[in-house]
Tab-separated table of C-alpha atoms in Angstrom:
chain	number	residue	atom	x	y	z
A	14	MET	CA	6.255	24.199	-18.662
A	15	SER	CA	3.205	25.580	-16.872
A	16	GLU	CA	3.536	28.448	-14.414
A	17	VAL	CA	5.526	27.242	-11.425
A	18	GLN	CA	6.520	28.341	-7.931
A	19	ASP	CA	9.566	26.980	-6.070
A	20	ILE	CA	8.916	24.959	-2.928
A	21	VAL	CA	11.056	22.782	-0.660
A	22	ILE	CA	9.488	19.372	-1.014
A	23	TYR	CA	11.941	17.231	0.939
A	24	ALA	CA	14.653	17.714	3.540
A	25	ALA	CA	16.734	15.053	5.295
A	26	PRO	CA	20.290	14.776	6.667
A	27	GLY	CA	22.659	15.603	3.842
A	28	VAL	CA	20.035	16.617	1.313
A	29	GLU	CA	17.578	19.449	0.824
A	30	LEU	CA	15.979	20.036	-2.551
A	31	THR	CA	13.860	22.886	-3.837
A	32	LEU	CA	11.789	21.669	-6.762
A	33	PRO	CA	9.380	23.478	-9.105
A	34	LEU	CA	5.679	23.039	-8.401
A	35	ASP	CA	3.485	22.697	-11.492
A	36	ARG	CA	0.098	23.964	-10.310
A	37	ASP	CA	-1.709	23.086	-13.539
A	38	ARG	CA	-0.637	19.436	-13.406
A	39	GLU	CA	-0.517	19.273	-9.595
A	40	THR	CA	2.962	17.758	-9.454
A	41	VAL	CA	6.604	18.676	-8.995
A	42	TRP	CA	9.437	18.091	-11.428
A	43	ALA	CA	13.027	16.964	-10.870
A	44	SER	CA	15.950	16.305	-13.156
A	45	GLN	CA	17.837	13.030	-13.053
A	46	ALA	CA	20.705	14.796	-11.283
A	47	GLN	CA	18.318	15.981	-8.561
A	48	ILE	CA	16.901	12.468	-8.151
A	49	GLU	CA	20.475	11.158	-7.818
A	50	GLU	CA	21.110	13.705	-5.045
A	51	LEU	CA	17.781	12.970	-3.365
A	52	PHE	CA	18.483	9.244	-2.988
A	53	GLY	CA	22.289	9.174	-3.007
A	54	VAL	CA	22.317	6.870	-6.040
A	55	ASP	CA	24.739	7.188	-8.946
A	56	GLN	CA	23.769	8.095	-12.495
A	57	SER	CA	23.736	4.533	-13.806
A	58	GLY	CA	21.511	3.348	-10.953
A	59	VAL	CA	18.905	6.067	-11.419
A	60	SER	CA	18.974	5.564	-15.195
A	61	ARG	CA	18.324	1.846	-14.734
A	62	HIS	CA	15.454	2.444	-12.309
A	63	ILE	CA	13.790	4.976	-14.603
A	64	ARG	CA	14.235	2.696	-17.615
A	65	ASN	CA	12.608	-0.221	-15.764
A	66	ILE	CA	9.783	1.956	-14.434
A	67	LEU	CA	8.907	3.099	-17.943
A	68	ARG	CA	9.358	-0.390	-19.400
A	69	ASP	CA	6.971	-1.866	-16.824
A	70	ASP	CA	4.403	0.900	-17.479
A	71	GLU	CA	4.379	1.910	-13.811
A	72	VAL	CA	3.835	5.479	-14.989
A	73	ASP	CA	2.709	7.001	-18.254
A	74	GLN	CA	5.799	8.316	-20.017
A	75	GLU	CA	4.073	11.112	-21.927
A	76	SER	CA	2.482	12.756	-18.880
A	77	ASN	CA	5.369	12.171	-16.464
A	78	MET	CA	8.347	13.412	-18.494
A	79	GLN	CA	9.102	16.722	-20.172
A	80	LYS	CA	12.118	18.390	-21.718
A	81	VAL	CA	13.027	21.987	-20.825
A	82	HIS	CA	15.757	24.347	-21.970
A	83	ILE	CA	18.011	25.572	-19.158
A	84	ALA	CA	20.389	28.491	-19.588
A	85	GLY	CA	23.954	27.311	-20.116
A	86	ALA	CA	22.973	23.739	-21.029
A	87	ASP	CA	23.980	22.364	-24.428
A	88	ARG	CA	20.809	20.305	-24.793
A	89	PRO	CA	17.315	20.140	-23.286
A	90	VAL	CA	17.115	18.652	-19.790
A	91	THR	CA	14.566	15.921	-19.055
A	92	LEU	CA	12.433	16.474	-15.968
A	93	TYR	CA	10.469	13.736	-14.202
A	94	SER	CA	7.211	14.053	-12.265
A	95	LEU	CA	6.535	13.209	-8.617
A	96	ASP	CA	5.176	9.777	-9.625
A	97	VAL	CA	8.543	8.897	-11.194
A	98	ILE	CA	10.447	10.296	-8.192
A	99	LEU	CA	8.367	8.144	-5.831
A	100	ALA	CA	8.795	5.052	-7.996
A	101	VAL	CA	12.595	5.461	-8.056
A	102	GLY	CA	12.554	5.979	-4.287
A	103	TYR	CA	10.902	2.622	-3.731
A	104	ARG	CA	13.380	0.830	-5.998
A	105	ALA	CA	16.598	2.401	-4.732
A	106	ASN	CA	18.559	0.639	-2.007
A	107	SER	CA	20.534	3.420	-0.316
A	108	SER	CA	20.381	4.936	3.153
A	109	ARG	CA	18.804	8.089	1.732
A	110	ALA	CA	16.237	6.046	-0.173
A	111	ILE	CA	15.384	4.130	3.001
A	112	THR	CA	14.932	7.451	4.825
A	113	PHE	CA	12.702	8.633	1.996
A	114	ARG	CA	10.619	5.444	2.078
A	115	ARG	CA	10.071	5.890	5.802
A	116	TRP	CA	9.101	9.498	5.224
A	117	ALA	CA	6.680	8.519	2.457
A	118	SER	CA	5.117	5.805	4.635
A	119	ALA	CA	4.678	8.252	7.512
A	120	THR	CA	3.194	10.789	5.093
A	121	LEU	CA	0.677	8.200	3.879
A	122	LYS	CA	-0.325	7.389	7.465
A	123	GLN	CA	-0.702	11.095	8.195
A	124	HIS	CA	-2.978	11.491	5.164
A	125	LEU	CA	-5.258	8.772	6.510
A	126	ILE	CA	-5.253	9.838	10.158
A	127	ASP	CA	-5.311	13.630	9.957
A	128	GLY	CA	-7.955	13.819	7.268
A	129	VAL	CA	-5.779	15.563	4.709
A	130	ALA	CA	-7.525	13.344	2.167
A	131	LEU	CA	-10.920	14.920	2.846
A	132	ASN	CA	-11.123	16.550	-0.548
A	133	GLU	CA	-11.174	14.981	-3.987
A	134	ARG	CA	-7.800	16.197	-5.208
A	135	ARG	CA	-6.012	14.945	-2.098
A	136	LEU	CA	-7.700	11.566	-2.512
A	137	GLN	CA	-6.378	11.361	-6.065
A	138	GLN	CA	-2.865	12.225	-4.872
A	139	LEU	CA	-3.111	9.644	-2.096
A	140	GLY	CA	-4.202	7.084	-4.681
A	141	SER	CA	-1.087	7.777	-6.742
A	142	ILE	CA	1.174	7.188	-3.737
A	143	VAL	CA	-0.670	4.016	-2.758
A	144	ARG	CA	-0.479	2.652	-6.325
A	145	ILE	CA	3.300	2.998	-6.190
A	146	LEU	CA	3.419	1.499	-2.697
A	147	SER	CA	1.348	-1.446	-3.877
A	148	ARG	CA	3.807	-2.184	-6.713
A	149	SER	CA	6.729	-2.396	-4.305
A	150	SER	CA	8.200	-5.838	-3.726
A	151	GLU	CA	9.257	-4.545	-0.312
A	152	GLU	CA	6.758	-5.784	2.292
A	153	LEU	CA	3.595	-4.926	0.360
A	154	VAL	CA	0.916	-6.408	-1.844
A	155	SER	CA	2.519	-7.208	-5.209
A	156	GLY	CA	0.897	-10.122	-7.052
A	157	VAL	CA	-2.786	-9.965	-6.075
A	158	ALA	CA	-3.937	-6.927	-8.079
A	159	ASP	CA	-5.672	-9.091	-10.689
A	160	VAL	CA	-8.505	-9.948	-8.285
A	161	LEU	CA	-9.029	-6.405	-7.030
A	162	ALA	CA	-10.041	-2.985	-8.379
A	163	GLY	CA	-12.131	-0.244	-6.921
A	164	TYR	CA	-12.084	2.482	-4.386
A	165	LEU	CA	-10.260	4.188	-1.523
A	166	PRO	CA	-11.976	4.370	1.890
A	167	GLY	CA	-14.981	6.711	1.966
A	168	LEU	CA	-14.712	10.179	3.421
A	169	GLN	CA	-17.060	9.354	6.300
A	170	LEU	CA	-14.942	6.299	7.075
A	171	LEU	CA	-11.827	8.461	7.281
A	172	ARG	CA	-13.700	10.929	9.472
A	173	ASP	CA	-14.796	8.140	11.817
A	174	TYR	CA	-11.249	6.830	11.981
A	175	ASP	CA	-9.921	10.303	12.745
A	176	ALA	CA	-12.423	10.538	15.611
A	177	GLY	CA	-11.080	7.276	17.039
A	178	HIS	CA	-14.335	5.355	16.945
A	179	LEU	CA	-16.010	3.036	14.460
A	180	ASP	CA	-19.413	1.553	15.139
A	181	ALA	CA	-20.008	-2.175	14.756
A	182	VAL	CA	-21.749	-3.273	11.561
A	183	ALA	CA	-23.666	-6.400	10.613
A	184	GLY	CA	-21.737	-9.190	8.926
A	185	SER	CA	-22.137	-12.363	6.894
A	186	HIS	CA	-22.055	-15.890	8.294
A	187	PRO	CA	-19.023	-17.791	6.933
A	188	GLY	CA	-19.706	-20.750	4.667
A	189	TRP	CA	-16.071	-21.717	4.039
A	190	ALA	CA	-13.384	-22.369	6.641
A	191	LEU	CA	-9.689	-21.675	6.148
A	192	THR	CA	-7.424	-24.606	7.009
A	193	ILE	CA	-3.661	-24.646	7.461
A	194	GLU	CA	-3.377	-26.648	4.221
A	195	GLU	CA	-5.382	-24.018	2.306
A	196	ALA	CA	-3.286	-21.231	3.829
A	197	ARG	CA	-0.051	-22.922	2.814
A	198	SER	CA	-1.388	-23.409	-0.707
A	199	VAL	CA	-2.235	-19.697	-1.051
A	200	ILE	CA	1.176	-18.647	0.265
A	201	ALA	CA	2.884	-21.079	-2.126
A	202	GLU	CA	1.078	-19.467	-5.074
A	203	VAL	CA	2.316	-16.028	-4.024
A	204	ARG	CA	5.855	-17.335	-3.411
A	205	VAL	CA	6.176	-18.216	-7.110
A	206	LYS	CA	6.206	-14.489	-7.893
A	207	PHE	CA	9.061	-13.840	-5.457
A	208	LEU	CA	11.517	-16.657	-6.045
A	209	GLU	CA	14.437	-14.356	-5.243
A	210	ASP	CA	13.098	-13.988	-1.683
A	211	THR	CA	14.442	-17.261	-0.323
A	212	LEU	CA	12.779	-16.882	3.091
A	213	PHE	CA	9.382	-15.918	1.690
A	214	GLY	CA	6.559	-17.928	3.231
A	215	LYS	CA	8.744	-20.060	5.501
A	216	GLU	CA	6.811	-20.720	8.690
A	217	ARG	CA	8.139	-19.775	12.108
A	218	GLY	CA	7.256	-22.740	14.281
A	219	GLY	CA	3.500	-23.202	14.622
A	220	ALA	CA	2.699	-19.484	14.450
A	221	LEU	CA	0.660	-19.702	11.232
A	222	GLU	CA	-1.473	-22.499	12.645
A	223	GLY	CA	-1.927	-20.336	15.736
A	224	VAL	CA	-3.256	-17.448	13.640
A	225	ILE	CA	-5.825	-19.677	11.938
A	226	ALA	CA	-6.881	-21.153	15.267
A	227	ALA	CA	-7.281	-17.636	16.672
A	228	ILE	CA	-9.884	-16.530	14.115
A	229	TYR	CA	-12.009	-19.594	14.918
A	230	GLN	CA	-11.672	-19.472	18.692
A	231	GLY	CA	-14.778	-19.387	20.856
A	232	PHE	CA	-16.081	-19.543	24.397
A	233	ALA	CA	-19.106	-21.332	25.844
A	234	GLY	CA	-20.178	-22.457	22.398
A	235	GLN	CA	-20.007	-18.942	20.896
A	236	GLU	CA	-17.403	-17.902	18.310
A	237	LEU	CA	-15.382	-14.835	19.224
A	238	TYR	CA	-15.437	-13.669	15.583
A	239	PRO	CA	-18.757	-14.942	14.182
A	240	THR	CA	-18.847	-13.124	10.821
A	241	VAL	CA	-16.810	-13.357	7.614
A	242	GLN	CA	-15.865	-9.699	7.978
A	243	LEU	CA	-14.535	-10.113	11.519
A	244	LYS	CA	-12.627	-13.285	10.682
A	245	ALA	CA	-11.095	-11.714	7.555
A	246	ALA	CA	-10.102	-8.518	9.377
A	247	ASN	CA	-8.473	-10.454	12.212
A	248	LEU	CA	-6.737	-12.768	9.737
A	249	LEU	CA	-5.186	-9.772	7.965
A	250	TYR	CA	-4.198	-8.140	11.248
A	251	LEU	CA	-2.679	-11.237	12.853
A	252	VAL	CA	-0.606	-12.312	9.840
A	253	VAL	CA	0.788	-8.769	9.534
A	254	LYS	CA	1.453	-8.179	13.234
A	255	ASP	CA	2.334	-11.655	14.576
A	256	HIS	CA	4.931	-12.386	11.846
A	257	PRO	CA	4.178	-16.115	11.497
A	258	LEU	CA	6.492	-16.237	8.447
A	259	SER	CA	10.198	-15.479	8.118
A	260	ASP	CA	9.489	-13.105	5.223
A	261	GLY	CA	6.515	-11.947	3.168
A	262	ASN	CA	4.031	-11.522	6.007
A	263	LYS	CA	2.265	-8.507	4.485
A	264	ARG	CA	2.027	-9.975	0.998
A	265	SER	CA	0.833	-13.298	2.411
A	266	ALA	CA	-1.661	-11.531	4.681
A	267	ALA	CA	-3.166	-9.714	1.698
A	268	ALA	CA	-3.391	-12.902	-0.368
A	269	LEU	CA	-5.015	-14.857	2.482
A	270	PHE	CA	-7.394	-11.968	3.126
A	271	VAL	CA	-8.735	-11.759	-0.444
A	272	THR	CA	-8.887	-15.555	-0.727
A	273	PHE	CA	-10.948	-15.751	2.464
A	274	LEU	CA	-13.340	-13.071	1.177
A	275	SER	CA	-13.647	-14.714	-2.239
A	276	ARG	CA	-14.270	-18.235	-0.931
A	277	ASN	CA	-16.931	-16.883	1.425
A	278	GLY	CA	-18.634	-14.988	-1.392
A	279	ILE	CA	-18.184	-11.384	-0.267
A	280	LEU	CA	-15.199	-10.190	-2.306
A	281	MET	CA	-17.662	-8.697	-4.815
A	282	ASP	CA	-20.835	-6.781	-3.970
A	283	ALA	CA	-24.371	-7.249	-5.369
A	284	ASP	CA	-23.405	-5.281	-8.491
A	285	ASN	CA	-20.340	-7.492	-9.026
A	286	GLN	CA	-18.038	-4.659	-7.982
A	287	PRO	CA	-15.090	-5.311	-5.647
A	288	ARG	CA	-15.699	-4.316	-2.049
A	289	ILE	CA	-12.072	-3.347	-1.552
A	290	SER	CA	-9.458	-2.366	-4.115
A	291	ASN	CA	-5.785	-3.184	-4.368
A	292	ASN	CA	-4.984	0.427	-3.484
A	293	ALA	CA	-7.195	0.359	-0.391
A	294	LEU	CA	-5.772	-3.022	0.639
A	295	ALA	CA	-2.208	-1.732	0.277
A	296	ALA	CA	-3.091	1.304	2.385
A	297	ILE	CA	-4.786	-0.623	5.186
A	298	THR	CA	-2.047	-3.292	5.245
A	299	LEU	CA	0.577	-0.591	5.666
A	300	LEU	CA	-1.526	1.176	8.289
A	301	VAL	CA	-1.921	-2.058	10.277
A	302	ALA	CA	1.839	-2.612	10.127
A	303	MET	CA	2.514	0.874	11.501
A	304	SER	CA	-0.194	0.742	14.170
A	305	ASP	CA	0.398	0.305	17.885
A	306	PRO	CA	-0.778	-3.038	19.348
A	307	LYS	CA	-3.228	-1.166	21.579
A	308	GLU	CA	-4.939	0.054	18.385
A	309	LYS	CA	-5.883	-3.473	17.296
A	310	GLU	CA	-9.632	-3.055	17.857
A	311	LEU	CA	-9.629	0.163	15.848
A	312	MET	CA	-7.677	-1.436	12.988
A	313	VAL	CA	-10.018	-4.444	12.869
A	314	ALA	CA	-13.082	-2.185	12.987
A	315	LEU	CA	-11.678	-0.084	10.139
A	316	VAL	CA	-11.235	-3.162	7.924
A	317	VAL	CA	-14.727	-4.435	8.788
A	318	ARG	CA	-16.225	-1.068	7.874
A	319	MET	CA	-14.295	-1.002	4.594
A	320	LEU	CA	-15.780	-4.406	3.742
A	321	SER	CA	-19.261	-3.211	4.656
A	322	GLU	CA	-19.215	0.094	2.774
A	323	PRO	CA	-20.831	-0.040	-0.698
A	324	ALA	CA	-18.413	0.663	-3.524
A	325	PRO	CA	-19.034	4.047	-5.175
Protein backbone atom coordinates (compact mmCIF):
# COMPACT_ATOMS: atom_id res chain seq x y z
CA MET A 1 0.00 0.00 0.00
CA SER A 2 1.12 3.58 -0.58
CA GLU A 3 2.09 5.81 2.33
CA VAL A 4 -1.00 6.45 4.43
CA GLN A 5 -2.18 8.61 7.32
CA ASP A 6 -5.14 7.71 9.56
CA ILE A 7 -8.17 9.98 9.43
CA VAL A 8 -11.72 9.78 10.78
CA ILE A 9 -13.83 9.77 7.65
CA TYR A 10 -17.28 9.15 9.10
CA ALA A 11 -19.02 9.41 12.45
CA ALA A 12 -22.69 8.77 13.26
CA PRO A 13 -24.67 7.42 16.24
CA GLY A 14 -23.27 4.02 17.08
CA VAL A 15 -20.39 4.08 14.64
CA GLU A 16 -17.12 5.93 14.23
CA LEU A 17 -14.45 4.62 11.89
CA THR A 18 -10.86 5.67 11.37
CA LEU A 19 -9.74 4.59 7.92
CA PRO A 20 -6.37 4.83 6.14
CA LEU A 21 -5.98 7.63 3.62
CA ASP A 22 -4.03 6.70 0.48
CA ARG A 23 -2.59 10.03 -0.68
CA ASP A 24 -1.12 8.63 -3.89
CA ARG A 25 -4.46 7.23 -5.07
CA GLU A 26 -6.56 9.91 -3.35
CA THR A 27 -8.90 7.43 -1.66
CA VAL A 28 -9.48 5.63 1.62
CA TRP A 29 -9.56 1.89 2.19
CA ALA A 30 -11.83 -0.26 4.36
CA SER A 31 -12.07 -3.96 5.02
CA GLN A 32 -15.33 -5.83 4.61
CA ALA A 33 -15.66 -5.98 8.40
CA GLN A 34 -15.37 -2.19 8.60
CA ILE A 35 -18.00 -1.76 5.87
CA GLU A 36 -20.29 -4.11 7.82
CA GLU A 37 -19.83 -1.92 10.92
CA LEU A 38 -20.28 1.29 8.93
CA PHE A 39 -23.70 0.29 7.57
CA GLY A 40 -24.88 -2.19 10.20
CA VAL A 41 -25.21 -4.94 7.59
CA ASP A 42 -24.20 -8.56 8.15
CA GLN A 43 -21.38 -10.33 6.35
CA SER A 44 -23.58 -12.06 3.79
CA GLY A 45 -25.32 -8.80 2.87
CA VAL A 46 -22.11 -6.86 2.31
CA SER A 47 -20.62 -9.79 0.37
CA ARG A 48 -23.66 -9.86 -1.91
CA HIS A 49 -23.55 -6.10 -2.51
CA ILE A 50 -19.85 -6.15 -3.34
CA ARG A 51 -20.29 -9.15 -5.63
CA ASN A 52 -23.10 -7.39 -7.53
CA ILE A 53 -21.17 -4.11 -7.73
CA LEU A 54 -18.21 -5.87 -9.32
CA ARG A 55 -20.42 -8.00 -11.57
CA ASP A 56 -22.21 -4.90 -12.88
CA ASP A 57 -18.87 -3.12 -13.48
CA GLU A 58 -19.91 -0.19 -11.28
CA VAL A 59 -16.27 0.09 -10.25
CA ASP A 60 -13.04 -1.24 -11.70
CA GLN A 61 -12.01 -4.23 -9.60
CA GLU A 62 -8.27 -3.89 -10.16
CA SER A 63 -8.01 -0.27 -9.00
CA ASN A 64 -10.57 -0.49 -6.19
CA MET A 65 -9.43 -3.62 -4.34
CA GLN A 66 -6.13 -4.60 -2.76
CA LYS A 67 -4.90 -7.30 -0.42
CA VAL A 68 -2.71 -6.43 2.58
CA HIS A 69 -1.04 -8.51 5.28
CA ILE A 70 -2.15 -7.62 8.81
CA ALA A 71 -0.29 -8.82 11.88
CA GLY A 72 -2.04 -11.76 13.51
CA ALA A 73 -4.17 -12.60 10.45
CA ASP A 74 -3.85 -16.04 8.87
CA ARG A 75 -4.38 -14.72 5.35
CA PRO A 76 -4.24 -11.41 3.48
CA VAL A 77 -7.15 -9.05 4.11
CA THR A 78 -8.97 -7.48 1.16
CA LEU A 79 -9.46 -3.72 1.36
CA TYR A 80 -11.98 -1.77 -0.72
CA SER A 81 -11.73 1.82 -1.96
CA LEU A 82 -14.06 4.74 -1.24
CA ASP A 83 -15.92 4.11 -4.53
CA VAL A 84 -16.84 0.60 -3.35
CA ILE A 85 -17.80 1.88 0.12
CA LEU A 86 -20.12 4.47 -1.45
CA ALA A 87 -21.65 1.92 -3.82
CA VAL A 88 -22.42 -0.48 -0.94
CA GLY A 89 -23.90 2.43 1.02
CA TYR A 90 -26.41 3.15 -1.72
CA ARG A 91 -27.44 -0.50 -1.98
CA ALA A 92 -27.78 -1.30 1.71
CA ASN A 93 -31.17 -0.95 3.37
CA SER A 94 -30.37 -0.37 7.05
CA SER A 95 -30.86 2.61 9.34
CA ARG A 96 -27.12 3.28 9.30
CA ALA A 97 -27.04 3.08 5.52
CA ILE A 98 -29.94 5.53 5.31
CA THR A 99 -28.05 7.90 7.63
CA PHE A 100 -24.99 7.52 5.42
CA ARG A 101 -26.99 8.22 2.25
CA ARG A 102 -28.36 11.39 3.80
CA TRP A 103 -24.86 12.40 4.82
CA ALA A 104 -23.52 11.71 1.33
CA SER A 105 -26.35 13.71 -0.27
CA ALA A 106 -25.70 16.64 2.06
CA THR A 107 -21.98 16.39 1.30
CA LEU A 108 -22.71 16.54 -2.43
CA LYS A 109 -24.88 19.64 -1.95
CA GLN A 110 -22.14 21.24 0.13
CA HIS A 111 -19.61 20.57 -2.63
CA LEU A 112 -21.81 22.42 -5.11
CA ILE A 113 -22.80 25.32 -2.87
CA ASP A 114 -19.61 26.06 -0.93
CA GLY A 115 -17.31 25.83 -3.91
CA VAL A 116 -15.25 22.94 -2.59
CA ALA A 117 -15.23 21.71 -6.18
CA LEU A 118 -13.29 24.75 -7.41
CA ASN A 119 -10.18 22.75 -8.20
CA GLU A 120 -9.69 19.92 -10.65
CA ARG A 121 -9.10 17.12 -8.17
CA ARG A 122 -12.22 17.97 -6.18
CA LEU A 123 -14.24 18.00 -9.40
CA GLN A 124 -12.99 14.51 -10.19
CA GLN A 125 -13.95 13.31 -6.70
CA LEU A 126 -17.37 14.93 -7.02
CA GLY A 127 -17.80 13.17 -10.36
CA SER A 128 -17.13 9.81 -8.72
CA ILE A 129 -19.80 10.42 -6.09
CA VAL A 130 -22.31 11.62 -8.68
CA ARG A 131 -21.66 8.58 -10.90
CA ILE A 132 -22.58 6.33 -7.99
CA LEU A 133 -25.60 8.48 -7.14
CA SER A 134 -26.76 8.29 -10.74
CA ARG A 135 -26.65 4.47 -10.70
CA SER A 136 -28.92 4.30 -7.66
CA SER A 137 -32.44 3.02 -8.24
CA GLU A 138 -33.44 5.12 -5.24
CA GLU A 139 -35.02 8.36 -6.50
CA LEU A 140 -32.40 9.17 -9.14
CA VAL A 141 -31.67 8.95 -12.83
CA SER A 142 -31.09 5.28 -13.67
CA GLY A 143 -32.03 4.33 -17.23
CA VAL A 144 -31.29 7.45 -19.30
CA ALA A 145 -27.48 7.40 -19.36
CA ASP A 146 -27.38 6.12 -22.95
CA VAL A 147 -28.45 9.51 -24.32
CA LEU A 148 -26.07 11.56 -22.19
CA ALA A 149 -22.32 11.98 -21.65
CA GLY A 150 -20.22 15.00 -20.96
CA TYR A 151 -19.32 17.44 -18.29
CA LEU A 152 -19.94 18.74 -14.78
CA PRO A 153 -21.01 22.38 -14.34
CA GLY A 154 -18.26 24.89 -15.15
CA LEU A 155 -16.28 26.55 -12.40
CA GLN A 156 -17.70 29.99 -13.20
CA LEU A 157 -21.20 28.52 -13.02
CA LEU A 158 -20.49 27.14 -9.56
CA ARG A 159 -19.04 30.50 -8.54
CA ASP A 160 -22.16 32.30 -9.77
CA TYR A 161 -24.36 29.85 -7.91
CA ASP A 162 -22.34 30.33 -4.73
CA ALA A 163 -22.86 34.09 -5.06
CA GLY A 164 -26.62 33.55 -5.25
CA HIS A 165 -27.15 35.14 -8.63
CA LEU A 166 -27.26 33.89 -12.21
CA ASP A 167 -27.79 36.25 -15.11
CA ALA A 168 -30.43 35.52 -17.73
CA VAL A 169 -29.17 34.06 -21.01
CA ALA A 170 -30.65 33.90 -24.50
CA GLY A 171 -32.62 30.80 -25.42
CA SER A 172 -34.03 28.87 -28.36
CA HIS A 173 -37.62 29.06 -29.59
CA PRO A 174 -39.37 25.69 -29.11
CA GLY A 175 -40.41 23.81 -32.23
CA TRP A 176 -41.96 20.80 -30.48
CA ALA A 177 -44.61 20.83 -27.77
CA LEU A 178 -44.90 18.24 -25.01
CA THR A 179 -48.38 16.76 -24.62
CA ILE A 180 -49.77 14.66 -21.79
CA GLU A 181 -49.83 11.66 -24.15
CA GLU A 182 -46.13 12.14 -24.99
CA ALA A 183 -45.28 12.52 -21.31
CA ARG A 184 -47.10 9.32 -20.41
CA SER A 185 -45.30 7.49 -23.22
CA VAL A 186 -41.87 8.61 -21.94
CA ILE A 187 -42.71 7.61 -18.37
CA ALA A 188 -43.98 4.22 -19.58
CA GLU A 189 -40.64 3.58 -21.31
CA VAL A 190 -38.76 4.32 -18.08
CA ARG A 191 -41.19 2.20 -16.03
CA VAL A 192 -40.11 -0.91 -17.96
CA LYS A 193 -36.71 -0.68 -16.26
CA PHE A 194 -38.28 -0.58 -12.79
CA LEU A 195 -40.99 -3.22 -12.86
CA GLU A 196 -40.41 -4.00 -9.18
CA ASP A 197 -41.52 -0.45 -8.31
CA THR A 198 -45.26 -1.05 -8.53
CA LEU A 199 -46.19 2.61 -7.95
CA PHE A 200 -43.68 3.98 -10.45
CA GLY A 201 -45.25 6.48 -12.84
CA LYS A 202 -48.78 6.26 -11.43
CA GLU A 203 -50.35 9.70 -11.71
CA ARG A 204 -51.72 11.56 -8.71
CA GLY A 205 -54.95 13.06 -9.96
CA GLY A 206 -54.38 15.62 -12.70
CA ALA A 207 -51.05 16.84 -11.32
CA LEU A 208 -48.98 15.74 -14.33
CA GLU A 209 -51.32 17.53 -16.72
CA GLY A 210 -51.01 20.57 -14.46
CA VAL A 211 -47.21 20.53 -14.77
CA ILE A 212 -47.38 20.44 -18.57
CA ALA A 213 -49.95 23.23 -18.61
CA ALA A 214 -47.70 25.30 -16.33
CA ILE A 215 -44.73 25.35 -18.72
CA TYR A 216 -46.98 26.62 -21.53
CA GLN A 217 -48.90 29.20 -19.51
CA GLY A 218 -49.00 32.80 -20.67
CA PHE A 219 -50.53 36.20 -20.07
CA ALA A 220 -51.81 38.80 -22.52
CA GLY A 221 -50.65 36.72 -25.45
CA GLN A 222 -47.10 36.29 -24.10
CA GLU A 223 -45.72 32.95 -22.87
CA LEU A 224 -44.31 33.00 -19.35
CA TYR A 225 -41.50 30.63 -20.41
CA PRO A 226 -40.83 31.46 -24.08
CA THR A 227 -37.63 29.46 -24.67
CA VAL A 228 -36.79 25.75 -24.82
CA GLN A 229 -34.31 26.22 -21.99
CA LEU A 230 -36.84 27.86 -19.68
CA LYS A 231 -39.54 25.32 -20.44
CA ALA A 232 -37.15 22.39 -19.93
CA ALA A 233 -35.78 23.80 -16.66
CA ASN A 234 -39.27 24.39 -15.28
CA LEU A 235 -40.41 20.95 -16.44
CA LEU A 236 -37.55 19.32 -14.52
CA TYR A 237 -38.19 21.45 -11.44
CA LEU A 238 -41.96 20.96 -11.33
CA VAL A 239 -41.92 17.18 -11.82
CA VAL A 240 -39.32 16.85 -9.05
CA LYS A 241 -40.92 19.26 -6.58
CA ASP A 242 -44.67 18.90 -7.25
CA HIS A 243 -44.66 15.07 -7.05
CA PRO A 244 -47.27 14.47 -9.78
CA LEU A 245 -46.51 10.72 -9.60
CA SER A 246 -46.84 8.26 -6.72
CA ASP A 247 -43.24 7.13 -7.24
CA GLY A 248 -40.37 7.79 -9.64
CA ASN A 249 -40.72 11.56 -9.87
CA LYS A 250 -36.99 12.26 -10.16
CA ARG A 251 -36.33 9.53 -12.71
CA SER A 252 -39.38 10.59 -14.72
CA ALA A 253 -38.36 14.25 -14.48
CA ALA A 254 -34.92 13.44 -15.90
CA ALA A 255 -36.38 11.37 -18.74
CA LEU A 256 -38.93 14.06 -19.66
CA PHE A 257 -36.21 16.71 -19.47
CA VAL A 258 -33.83 15.00 -21.92
CA THR A 259 -36.70 14.05 -24.22
CA PHE A 260 -37.87 17.67 -24.33
CA LEU A 261 -34.33 18.86 -25.14
CA SER A 262 -33.83 16.19 -27.80
CA ARG A 263 -37.16 16.77 -29.57
CA ASN A 264 -36.47 20.51 -29.64
CA GLY A 265 -32.99 19.96 -31.08
CA ILE A 266 -30.79 21.30 -28.29
CA LEU A 267 -29.68 18.15 -26.46
CA MET A 268 -26.46 18.23 -28.52
CA ASP A 269 -24.40 21.31 -29.33
CA ALA A 270 -23.01 22.46 -32.71
CA ASP A 271 -20.12 19.99 -32.37
CA ASN A 272 -22.55 17.14 -31.66
CA GLN A 273 -21.48 17.05 -28.02
CA PRO A 274 -24.07 16.71 -25.24
CA ARG A 275 -24.92 19.96 -23.49
CA ILE A 276 -25.47 18.21 -20.18
CA SER A 277 -24.16 14.87 -18.97
CA ASN A 278 -25.79 12.14 -16.94
CA ASN A 279 -23.56 13.07 -14.00
CA ALA A 280 -24.52 16.74 -14.20
CA LEU A 281 -28.20 15.83 -14.57
CA ALA A 282 -28.04 13.56 -11.52
CA ALA A 283 -26.39 16.34 -9.53
CA ILE A 284 -28.87 19.06 -10.50
CA THR A 285 -31.87 16.75 -10.00
CA LEU A 286 -30.69 15.97 -6.49
CA LEU A 287 -29.96 19.63 -5.82
CA VAL A 288 -33.47 20.62 -6.96
CA ALA A 289 -34.96 17.97 -4.68
CA MET A 290 -33.04 19.32 -1.68
CA SER A 291 -33.70 22.99 -2.45
CA ASP A 292 -36.11 25.23 -0.58
CA PRO A 293 -39.21 26.32 -2.57
CA LYS A 294 -38.09 29.94 -2.26
CA GLU A 295 -34.97 28.98 -4.25
CA LYS A 296 -36.99 28.00 -7.34
CA GLU A 297 -35.82 30.92 -9.50
CA LEU A 298 -32.20 30.16 -8.65
CA MET A 299 -32.62 26.45 -9.44
CA VAL A 300 -34.29 27.20 -12.79
CA ALA A 301 -31.61 29.76 -13.66
CA LEU A 302 -28.89 27.24 -12.82
CA VAL A 303 -30.38 24.65 -15.19
CA VAL A 304 -30.80 27.25 -17.95
CA ARG A 305 -27.17 28.29 -17.59
CA MET A 306 -26.03 24.66 -17.68
CA LEU A 307 -27.90 24.24 -20.97
CA SER A 308 -26.36 27.41 -22.35
CA GLU A 309 -22.75 26.74 -21.37
CA PRO A 310 -20.61 25.21 -24.16
CA ALA A 311 -19.33 21.74 -23.35
CA PRO A 312 -15.57 21.68 -22.69
